[in-house]
GROMACS .gro file of N, CA and C in nm:
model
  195
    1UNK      N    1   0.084  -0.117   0.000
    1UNK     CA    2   0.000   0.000   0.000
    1UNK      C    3   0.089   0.124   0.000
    2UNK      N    4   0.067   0.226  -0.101
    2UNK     CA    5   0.142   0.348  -0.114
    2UNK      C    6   0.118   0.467  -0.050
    3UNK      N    7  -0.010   0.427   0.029
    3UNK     CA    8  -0.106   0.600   0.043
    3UNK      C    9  -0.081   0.571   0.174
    4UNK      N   10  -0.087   0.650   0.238
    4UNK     CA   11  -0.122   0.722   0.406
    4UNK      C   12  -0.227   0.672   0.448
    5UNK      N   13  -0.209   0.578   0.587
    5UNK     CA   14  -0.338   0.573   0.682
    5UNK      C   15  -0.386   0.681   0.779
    6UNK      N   16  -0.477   0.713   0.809
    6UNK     CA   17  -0.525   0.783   0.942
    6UNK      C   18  -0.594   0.677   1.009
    7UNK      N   19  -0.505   0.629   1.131
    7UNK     CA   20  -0.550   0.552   1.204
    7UNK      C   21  -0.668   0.571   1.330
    8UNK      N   22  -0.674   0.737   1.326
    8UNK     CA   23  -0.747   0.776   1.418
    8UNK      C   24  -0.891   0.717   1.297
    9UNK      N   25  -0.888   0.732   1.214
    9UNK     CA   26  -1.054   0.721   1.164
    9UNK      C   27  -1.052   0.588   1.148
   10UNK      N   28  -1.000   0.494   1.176
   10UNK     CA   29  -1.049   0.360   1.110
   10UNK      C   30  -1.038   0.299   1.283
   11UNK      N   31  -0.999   0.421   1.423
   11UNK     CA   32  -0.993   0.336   1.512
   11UNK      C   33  -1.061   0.401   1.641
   12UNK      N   34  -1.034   0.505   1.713
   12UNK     CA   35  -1.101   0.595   1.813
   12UNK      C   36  -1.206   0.694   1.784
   13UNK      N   37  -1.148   0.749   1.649
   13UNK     CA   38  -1.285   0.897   1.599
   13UNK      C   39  -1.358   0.841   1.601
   14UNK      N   40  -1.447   0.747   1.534
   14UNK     CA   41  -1.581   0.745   1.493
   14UNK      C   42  -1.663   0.722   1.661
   15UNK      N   43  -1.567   0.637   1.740
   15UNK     CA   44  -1.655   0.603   1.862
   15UNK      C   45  -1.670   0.754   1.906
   16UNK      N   46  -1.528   0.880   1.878
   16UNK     CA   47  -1.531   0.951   1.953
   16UNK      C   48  -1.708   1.083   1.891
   17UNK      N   49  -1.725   1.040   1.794
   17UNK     CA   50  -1.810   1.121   1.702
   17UNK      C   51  -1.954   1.071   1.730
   18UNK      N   52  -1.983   0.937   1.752
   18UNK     CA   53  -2.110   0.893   1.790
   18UNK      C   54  -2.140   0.918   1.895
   19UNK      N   55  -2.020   0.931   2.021
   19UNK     CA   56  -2.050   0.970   2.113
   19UNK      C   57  -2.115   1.082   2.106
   20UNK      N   58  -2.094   1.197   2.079
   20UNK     CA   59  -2.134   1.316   2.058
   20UNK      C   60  -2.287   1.334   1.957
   21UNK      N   61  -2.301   1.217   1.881
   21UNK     CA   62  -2.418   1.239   1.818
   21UNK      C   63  -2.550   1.192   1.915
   22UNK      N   64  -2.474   1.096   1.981
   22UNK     CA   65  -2.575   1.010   2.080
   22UNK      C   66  -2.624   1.102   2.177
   23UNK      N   67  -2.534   1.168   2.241
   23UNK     CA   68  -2.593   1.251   2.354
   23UNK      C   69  -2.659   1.397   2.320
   24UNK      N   70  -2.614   1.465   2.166
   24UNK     CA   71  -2.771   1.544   2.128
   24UNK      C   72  -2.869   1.478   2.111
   25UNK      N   73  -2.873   1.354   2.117
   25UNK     CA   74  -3.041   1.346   2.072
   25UNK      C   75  -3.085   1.283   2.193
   26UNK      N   76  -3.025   1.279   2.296
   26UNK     CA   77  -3.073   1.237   2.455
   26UNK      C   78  -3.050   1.070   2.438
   27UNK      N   79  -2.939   1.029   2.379
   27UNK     CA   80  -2.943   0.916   2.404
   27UNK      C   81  -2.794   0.842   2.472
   28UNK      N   82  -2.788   0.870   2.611
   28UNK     CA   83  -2.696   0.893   2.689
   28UNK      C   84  -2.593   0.761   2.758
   29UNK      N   85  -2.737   0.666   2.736
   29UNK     CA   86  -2.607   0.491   2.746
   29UNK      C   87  -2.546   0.465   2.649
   30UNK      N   88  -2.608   0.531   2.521
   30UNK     CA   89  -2.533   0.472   2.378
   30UNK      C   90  -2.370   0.552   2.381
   31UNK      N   91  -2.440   0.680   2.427
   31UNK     CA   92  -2.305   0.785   2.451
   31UNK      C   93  -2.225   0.722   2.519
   32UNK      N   94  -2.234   0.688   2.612
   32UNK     CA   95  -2.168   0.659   2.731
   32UNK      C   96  -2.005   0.519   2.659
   33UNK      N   97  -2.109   0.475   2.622
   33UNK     CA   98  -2.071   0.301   2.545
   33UNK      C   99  -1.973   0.353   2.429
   34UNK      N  100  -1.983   0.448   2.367
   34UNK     CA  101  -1.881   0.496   2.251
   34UNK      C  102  -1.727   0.571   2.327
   35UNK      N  103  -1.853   0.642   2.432
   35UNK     CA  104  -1.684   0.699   2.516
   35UNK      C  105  -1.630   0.629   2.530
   36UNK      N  106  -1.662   0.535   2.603
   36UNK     CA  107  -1.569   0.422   2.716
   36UNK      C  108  -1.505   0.351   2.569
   37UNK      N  109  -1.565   0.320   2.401
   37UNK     CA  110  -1.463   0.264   2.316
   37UNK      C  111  -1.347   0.342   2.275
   38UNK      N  112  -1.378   0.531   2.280
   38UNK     CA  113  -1.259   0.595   2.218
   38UNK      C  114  -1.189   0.577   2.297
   39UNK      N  115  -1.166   0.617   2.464
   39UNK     CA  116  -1.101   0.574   2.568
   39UNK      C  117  -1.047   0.475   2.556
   40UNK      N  118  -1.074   0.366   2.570
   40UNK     CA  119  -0.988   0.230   2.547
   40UNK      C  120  -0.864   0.233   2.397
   41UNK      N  121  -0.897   0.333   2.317
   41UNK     CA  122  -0.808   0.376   2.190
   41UNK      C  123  -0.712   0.521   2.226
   42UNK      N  124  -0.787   0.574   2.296
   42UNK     CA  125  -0.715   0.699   2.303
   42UNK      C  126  -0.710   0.762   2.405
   43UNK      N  127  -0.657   0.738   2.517
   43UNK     CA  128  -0.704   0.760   2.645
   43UNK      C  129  -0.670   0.943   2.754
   44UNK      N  130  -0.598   0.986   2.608
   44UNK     CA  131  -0.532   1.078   2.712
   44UNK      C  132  -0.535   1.246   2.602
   45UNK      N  133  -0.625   1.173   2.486
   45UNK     CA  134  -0.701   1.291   2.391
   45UNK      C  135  -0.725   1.377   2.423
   46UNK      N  136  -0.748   1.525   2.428
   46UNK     CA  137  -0.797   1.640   2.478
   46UNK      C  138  -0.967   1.598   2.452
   47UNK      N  139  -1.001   1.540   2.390
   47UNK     CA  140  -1.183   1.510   2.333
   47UNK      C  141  -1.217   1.466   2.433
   48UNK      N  142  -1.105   1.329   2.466
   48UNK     CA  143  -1.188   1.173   2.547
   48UNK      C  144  -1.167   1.219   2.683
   49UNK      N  145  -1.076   1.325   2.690
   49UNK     CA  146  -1.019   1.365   2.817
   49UNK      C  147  -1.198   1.473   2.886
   50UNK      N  148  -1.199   1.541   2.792
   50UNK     CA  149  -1.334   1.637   2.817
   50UNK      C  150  -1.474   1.563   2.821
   51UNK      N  151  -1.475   1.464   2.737
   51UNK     CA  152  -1.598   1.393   2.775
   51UNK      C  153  -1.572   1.314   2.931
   52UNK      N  154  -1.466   1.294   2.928
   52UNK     CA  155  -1.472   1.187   3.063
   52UNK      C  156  -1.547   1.290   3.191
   53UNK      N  157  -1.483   1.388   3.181
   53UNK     CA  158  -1.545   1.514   3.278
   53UNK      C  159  -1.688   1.565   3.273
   54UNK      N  160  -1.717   1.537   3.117
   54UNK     CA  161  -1.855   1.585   3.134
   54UNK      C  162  -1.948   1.444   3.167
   55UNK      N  163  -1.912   1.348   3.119
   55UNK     CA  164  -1.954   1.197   3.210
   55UNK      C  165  -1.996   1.188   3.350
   56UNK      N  166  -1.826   1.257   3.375
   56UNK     CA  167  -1.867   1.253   3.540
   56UNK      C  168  -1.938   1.302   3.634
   57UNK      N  169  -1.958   1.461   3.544
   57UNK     CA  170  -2.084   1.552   3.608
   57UNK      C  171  -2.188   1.459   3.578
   58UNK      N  172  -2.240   1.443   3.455
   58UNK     CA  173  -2.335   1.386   3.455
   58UNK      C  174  -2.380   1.294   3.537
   59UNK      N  175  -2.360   1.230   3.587
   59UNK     CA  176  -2.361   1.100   3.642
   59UNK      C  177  -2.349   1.198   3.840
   60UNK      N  178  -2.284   1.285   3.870
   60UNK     CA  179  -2.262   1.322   3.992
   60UNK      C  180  -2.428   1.415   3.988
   61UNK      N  181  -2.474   1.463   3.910
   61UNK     CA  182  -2.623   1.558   3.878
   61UNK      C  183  -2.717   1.436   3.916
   62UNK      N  184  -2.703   1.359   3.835
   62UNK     CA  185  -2.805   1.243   3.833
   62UNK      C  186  -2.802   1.168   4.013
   63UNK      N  187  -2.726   1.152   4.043
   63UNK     CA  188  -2.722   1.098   4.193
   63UNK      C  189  -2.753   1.218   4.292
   64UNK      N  190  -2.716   1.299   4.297
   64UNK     CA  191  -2.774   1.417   4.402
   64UNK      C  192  -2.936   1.460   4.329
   65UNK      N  193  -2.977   1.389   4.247
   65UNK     CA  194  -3.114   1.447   4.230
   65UNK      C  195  -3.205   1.332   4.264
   0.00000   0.00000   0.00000
């Protein structure tokens, strides 16, 4: 093969992109389930790094309510 891979798209983006599609449309386990795949690929991303935080609020909102 002669051409250039981008390994981010054939391996972490897309989980990292569904994630983000999942949780505009309020669908927040599916979200959840894509994070935790980019994470396991990319763990220390500025993206996967910011979702993990907004995860965690989430999840800290949901228990104090």
């Amino acid at each position: 093969m002669m051409g250039m891979t981008d390994e981010a798209a054939w391996s972490w983006l897309p989980h990292l992109q569904l994630c983000y599609c999942y949780d505009q449309i309020g669908e927040y386990g599916r979200a959840k389930i894509h994070h935790e795949m980019s994470k396991l690929h990319h763990p220390t991303h500025p993206s996967v790094l910011h979702n993990e935080r907004y995860f965690a609020s989430r999840e800290e909102a949901q228990s104090s309510s």
